[in-house]
C-alpha cells in the first residue's frame, strides 16, 4: 500500500520540462539589469580569437562597457574613466532574435546567440581577423 501511495505521489507532481518562453520583455530585463563588457571574441564554433589578431574596431570593444537602458538608449562607457564615449539606441528585431545597435563604432544588427543573466553572445558579420573579414561571436559578461 505504501508503495502505491508513493508512486501516486510522484506521478501527481508536476514536471517542468519546458523552460519559460523567452519574450521581448524577458530579453529587455536581461539586457538592462547590468552593464555588459566584452570578455572575448570567438569563432562561430567557440574557439577564442586572440586579441592581437582582431582589427582595431573590434579590439577597442574590450575597453568599453555597454549599458542598455529600458528607454532603448545604449551607452558606450570607458571602463577606466567611466566617461560616456558614445550613445545611441537599441532595439530587438527579427522576432526578438537579433539586436539592432546604433552607436558610433558599434553599429549593426547582431544575431543573439545567447542571452542569460551571465552571458550575452552577439554574432557579428565582417569582423576583421588577421586582415580578413569573418563572422565572429562577441561574448559579453555582466560588469557587476
C-alpha positions as protocol buffer text, in pm:
chain_id: "A"
residue {
  index: 1
  type: UNK
  ca { x: 0 y: 0 z: 0 }
}
residue {
  index: 2
  type: UNK
  ca { x: 280 y: 242 z: 90 }
}
residue {
  index: 3
  type: UNK
  ca { x: 443 y: 169 z: -245 }
}
residue {
  index: 4
  type: UNK
  ca { x: 124 y: 264 z: -434 }
}
residue {
  index: 5
  type: UNK
  ca { x: 93 y: 580 z: -227 }
}
residue {
  index: 6
  type: UNK
  ca { x: 449 y: 685 z: -311 }
}
residue {
  index: 7
  type: UNK
  ca { x: 403 y: 607 z: -682 }
}
residue {
  index: 8
  type: UNK
  ca { x: 82 y: 810 z: -681 }
}
residue {
  index: 9
  type: UNK
  ca { x: 256 y: 1099 z: -507 }
}
residue {
  index: 10
  type: UNK
  ca { x: 542 y: 1107 z: -758 }
}
residue {
  index: 11
  type: UNK
  ca { x: 316 y: 1083 z: -1062 }
}
residue {
  index: 12
  type: UNK
  ca { x: 100 y: 1369 z: -935 }
}
residue {
  index: 13
  type: UNK
  ca { x: 395 y: 1610 z: -908 }
}
residue {
  index: 14
  type: UNK
  ca { x: 408 y: 1850 z: -1199 }
}
residue {
  index: 15
  type: UNK
  ca { x: 723 y: 1828 z: -1403 }
}
residue {
  index: 16
  type: UNK
  ca { x: 859 y: 2136 z: -1570 }
}
residue {
  index: 17
  type: UNK
  ca { x: 1017 y: 2005 z: -1886 }
}
residue {
  index: 18
  type: UNK
  ca { x: 976 y: 2318 z: -2095 }
}
residue {
  index: 19
  type: UNK
  ca { x: 1163 y: 2631 z: -1989 }
}
residue {
  index: 20
  type: UNK
  ca { x: 973 y: 2955 z: -1970 }
}
residue {
  index: 21
  type: UNK
  ca { x: 945 y: 3113 z: -2315 }
}
residue {
  index: 22
  type: UNK
  ca { x: 1187 y: 3394 z: -2391 }
}
residue {
  index: 23
  type: UNK
  ca { x: 994 y: 3708 z: -2475 }
}
residue {
  index: 24
  type: UNK
  ca { x: 1094 y: 4063 z: -2564 }
}
residue {
  index: 25
  type: UNK
  ca { x: 1012 y: 4160 z: -2206 }
}
residue {
  index: 26
  type: UNK
  ca { x: 1241 y: 3900 z: -2051 }
}
residue {
  index: 27
  type: UNK
  ca { x: 1516 y: 3981 z: -2302 }
}
residue {
  index: 28
  type: UNK
  ca { x: 1487 y: 4351 z: -2218 }
}
residue {
  index: 29
  type: UNK
  ca { x: 1506 y: 4270 z: -1847 }
}
residue {
  index: 30
  type: UNK
  ca { x: 1819 y: 4060 z: -1901 }
}
residue {
  index: 31
  type: UNK
  ca { x: 1984 y: 4326 z: -2117 }
}
residue {
  index: 32
  type: UNK
  ca { x: 1909 y: 4619 z: -1886 }
}
residue {
  index: 33
  type: UNK
  ca { x: 1984 y: 4466 z: -1545 }
}
residue {
  index: 34
  type: UNK
  ca { x: 2362 y: 4518 z: -1563 }
}
residue {
  index: 35
  type: UNK
  ca { x: 2613 y: 4686 z: -1793 }
}
residue {
  index: 36
  type: UNK
  ca { x: 2794 y: 4441 z: -2024 }
}
residue {
  index: 37
  type: UNK
  ca { x: 3162 y: 4417 z: -2123 }
}
residue {
  index: 38
  type: UNK
  ca { x: 3328 y: 4210 z: -2393 }
}
residue {
  index: 39
  type: UNK
  ca { x: 3517 y: 3924 z: -2232 }
}
residue {
  index: 40
  type: UNK
  ca { x: 3632 y: 3753 z: -2551 }
}
residue {
  index: 41
  type: UNK
  ca { x: 3571 y: 3715 z: -2923 }
}
residue {
  index: 42
  type: UNK
  ca { x: 3529 y: 3368 z: -3068 }
}
residue {
  index: 43
  type: UNK
  ca { x: 3485 y: 3195 z: -3398 }
}
residue {
  index: 44
  type: UNK
  ca { x: 3131 y: 3070 z: -3457 }
}
residue {
  index: 45
  type: UNK
  ca { x: 3241 y: 2725 z: -3333 }
}
residue {
  index: 46
  type: UNK
  ca { x: 3352 y: 2873 z: -2999 }
}
residue {
  index: 47
  type: UNK
  ca { x: 3732 y: 2885 z: -3044 }
}
residue {
  index: 48
  type: UNK
  ca { x: 3869 y: 3207 z: -2891 }
}
residue {
  index: 49
  type: UNK
  ca { x: 4032 y: 3457 z: -3127 }
}
residue {
  index: 50
  type: UNK
  ca { x: 4349 y: 3617 z: -2992 }
}
residue {
  index: 51
  type: UNK
  ca { x: 4300 y: 3990 z: -2927 }
}
residue {
  index: 52
  type: UNK
  ca { x: 4613 y: 4073 z: -3125 }
}
residue {
  index: 53
  type: UNK
  ca { x: 4453 y: 3921 z: -3438 }
}
residue {
  index: 54
  type: UNK
  ca { x: 4148 y: 4150 z: -3417 }
}
residue {
  index: 55
  type: UNK
  ca { x: 4109 y: 4470 z: -3612 }
}
residue {
  index: 56
  type: UNK
  ca { x: 4104 y: 4799 z: -3420 }
}
residue {
  index: 57
  type: UNK
  ca { x: 3724 y: 4836 z: -3444 }
}
residue {
  index: 58
  type: UNK
  ca { x: 3672 y: 4511 z: -3253 }
}
residue {
  index: 59
  type: UNK
  ca { x: 3975 y: 4538 z: -3023 }
}
residue {
  index: 60
  type: UNK
  ca { x: 3851 y: 4871 z: -2885 }
}
residue {
  index: 61
  type: UNK
  ca { x: 3533 y: 4699 z: -2760 }
}
residue {
  index: 62
  type: UNK
  ca { x: 3740 y: 4543 z: -2478 }
}
residue {
  index: 63
  type: UNK
  ca { x: 3787 y: 4897 z: -2338 }
}
residue {
  index: 64
  type: UNK
  ca { x: 3414 y: 4968 z: -2319 }
}
residue {
  index: 65
  type: UNK
  ca { x: 3115 y: 4892 z: -2106 }
}
residue {
  index: 66
  type: UNK
  ca { x: 2774 y: 4879 z: -2273 }
}
residue {
  index: 67
  type: UNK
  ca { x: 2477 y: 4996 z: -2073 }
}
residue {
  index: 68
  type: UNK
  ca { x: 2139 y: 4910 z: -2225 }
}
residue {
  index: 69
  type: UNK
  ca { x: 1853 y: 5112 z: -2077 }
}
residue {
  index: 70
  type: UNK
  ca { x: 1481 y: 5035 z: -2077 }
}
residue {
  index: 71
  type: UNK
  ca { x: 1415 y: 5355 z: -2274 }
}
residue {
  index: 72
  type: UNK
  ca { x: 1606 y: 5191 z: -2565 }
}
residue {
  index: 73
  type: UNK
  ca { x: 1917 y: 5408 z: -2517 }
}
residue {
  index: 74
  type: UNK
  ca { x: 2255 y: 5234 z: -2510 }
}
residue {
  index: 75
  type: UNK
  ca { x: 2571 y: 5397 z: -2380 }
}
residue {
  index: 76
  type: UNK
  ca { x: 2931 y: 5301 z: -2452 }
}
residue {
  index: 77
  type: UNK
  ca { x: 3130 y: 5385 z: -2138 }
}
residue {
  index: 78
  type: UNK
  ca { x: 3509 y: 5377 z: -2098 }
}
residue {
  index: 79
  type: UNK
  ca { x: 3593 y: 5104 z: -1846 }
}
residue {
  index: 80
  type: UNK
  ca { x: 3876 y: 5302 z: -1689 }
}
residue {
  index: 81
  type: UNK
  ca { x: 3744 y: 5658 z: -1673 }
}
residue {
  index: 82
  type: UNK
  ca { x: 3372 y: 5569 z: -1657 }
}
residue {
  index: 83
  type: UNK
  ca { x: 3307 y: 5850 z: -1907 }
}
residue {
  index: 84
  type: UNK
  ca { x: 3038 y: 5805 z: -2171 }
}
residue {
  index: 85
  type: UNK
  ca { x: 3220 y: 5774 z: -2504 }
}
residue {
  index: 86
  type: UNK
  ca { x: 2916 y: 5732 z: -2730 }
}
residue {
  index: 87
  type: UNK
  ca { x: 2544 y: 5676 z: -2702 }
}
residue {
  index: 88
  type: UNK
  ca { x: 2274 y: 5566 z: -2937 }
}
residue {
  index: 89
  type: UNK
  ca { x: 1971 y: 5344 z: -2948 }
}
residue {
  index: 90
  type: UNK
  ca { x: 1899 y: 4974 z: -2950 }
}
residue {
  index: 91
  type: UNK
  ca { x: 1603 y: 4752 z: -3032 }
}
residue {
  index: 92
  type: UNK
  ca { x: 1512 y: 4388 z: -3057 }
}
residue {
  index: 93
  type: UNK
  ca { x: 1441 y: 4292 z: -3419 }
}
residue {
  index: 94
  type: UNK
  ca { x: 1371 y: 3986 z: -3633 }
}
residue {
  index: 95
  type: UNK
  ca { x: 1117 y: 3838 z: -3394 }
}
residue {
  index: 96
  type: UNK
  ca { x: 1350 y: 3905 z: -3097 }
}
residue {
  index: 97
  type: UNK
  ca { x: 1636 y: 3700 z: -3242 }
}
residue {
  index: 98
  type: UNK
  ca { x: 1863 y: 3996 z: -3315 }
}
residue {
  index: 99
  type: UNK
  ca { x: 1972 y: 4320 z: -3155 }
}
residue {
  index: 100
  type: UNK
  ca { x: 1995 y: 4635 z: -3366 }
}
residue {
  index: 101
  type: UNK
  ca { x: 2250 y: 4867 z: -3207 }
}
residue {
  index: 102
  type: UNK
  ca { x: 2316 y: 5220 z: -3336 }
}
residue {
  index: 103
  type: UNK
  ca { x: 2626 y: 5354 z: -3158 }
}
residue {
  index: 104
  type: UNK
  ca { x: 2915 y: 5515 z: -3344 }
}
residue {
  index: 105
  type: UNK
  ca { x: 3181 y: 5246 z: -3377 }
}
residue {
  index: 106
  type: UNK
  ca { x: 2940 y: 4968 z: -3283 }
}
residue {
  index: 107
  type: UNK
  ca { x: 2657 y: 4971 z: -3533 }
}
residue {
  index: 108
  type: UNK
  ca { x: 2462 y: 4696 z: -3689 }
}
residue {
  index: 109
  type: UNK
  ca { x: 2224 y: 4410 z: -3649 }
}
residue {
  index: 110
  type: UNK
  ca { x: 2369 y: 4136 z: -3431 }
}
residue {
  index: 111
  type: UNK
  ca { x: 2220 y: 3789 z: -3409 }
}
residue {
  index: 112
  type: UNK
  ca { x: 2154 y: 3690 z: -3046 }
}
residue {
  index: 113
  type: UNK
  ca { x: 2327 y: 3356 z: -2991 }
}
residue {
  index: 114
  type: UNK
  ca { x: 2275 y: 3351 z: -2614 }
}
residue {
  index: 115
  type: UNK
  ca { x: 2120 y: 3584 z: -2358 }
}
residue {
  index: 116
  type: UNK
  ca { x: 2117 y: 3486 z: -1991 }
}
residue {
  index: 117
  type: UNK
  ca { x: 2196 y: 3667 z: -1667 }
}
residue {
  index: 118
  type: UNK
  ca { x: 2561 y: 3557 z: -1701 }
}
residue {
  index: 119
  type: UNK
  ca { x: 2624 y: 3576 z: -2076 }
}
residue {
  index: 120
  type: UNK
  ca { x: 2534 y: 3777 z: -2382 }
}
residue {
  index: 121
  type: UNK
  ca { x: 2670 y: 3640 z: -2710 }
}
residue {
  index: 122
  type: UNK
  ca { x: 2614 y: 3850 z: -3020 }
}
residue {
  index: 123
  type: UNK
  ca { x: 2717 y: 3733 z: -3365 }
}
residue {
  index: 124
  type: UNK
  ca { x: 2874 y: 3999 z: -3584 }
}
residue {
  index: 125
  type: UNK
  ca { x: 2943 y: 3986 z: -3956 }
}
residue {
  index: 126
  type: UNK
  ca { x: 3257 y: 4135 z: -4105 }
}
residue {
  index: 127
  type: UNK
  ca { x: 3488 y: 4116 z: -3802 }
}
residue {
  index: 128
  type: UNK
  ca { x: 3845 y: 4179 z: -3911 }
}
residue {
  index: 129
  type: UNK
  ca { x: 4072 y: 3893 z: -3804 }
}
residue {
  index: 130
  type: UNK
  ca { x: 4431 y: 3885 z: -3931 }
}
residue {
  index: 131
  type: UNK
  ca { x: 4340 y: 4122 z: -4212 }
}
residue {
  index: 132
  type: UNK
  ca { x: 4038 y: 3931 z: -4342 }
}
residue {
  index: 133
  type: UNK
  ca { x: 3672 y: 3969 z: -4253 }
}
residue {
  index: 134
  type: UNK
  ca { x: 3472 y: 3687 z: -4100 }
}
residue {
  index: 135
  type: UNK
  ca { x: 3171 y: 3613 z: -3883 }
}
residue {
  index: 136
  type: UNK
  ca { x: 3257 y: 3609 z: -3512 }
}
residue {
  index: 137
  type: UNK
  ca { x: 3085 y: 3595 z: -3175 }
}
residue {
  index: 138
  type: UNK
  ca { x: 3123 y: 3876 z: -2924 }
}
residue {
  index: 139
  type: UNK
  ca { x: 3099 y: 3723 z: -2577 }
}
residue {
  index: 140
  type: UNK
  ca { x: 2983 y: 3972 z: -2314 }
}
residue {
  index: 141
  type: UNK
  ca { x: 2963 y: 3927 z: -1938 }
}
residue {
  index: 142
  type: UNK
  ca { x: 2788 y: 4150 z: -1685 }
}
residue {
  index: 143
  type: UNK
  ca { x: 3006 y: 4415 z: -1523 }
}
residue {
  index: 144
  type: UNK
  ca { x: 2883 y: 4399 z: -1168 }
}
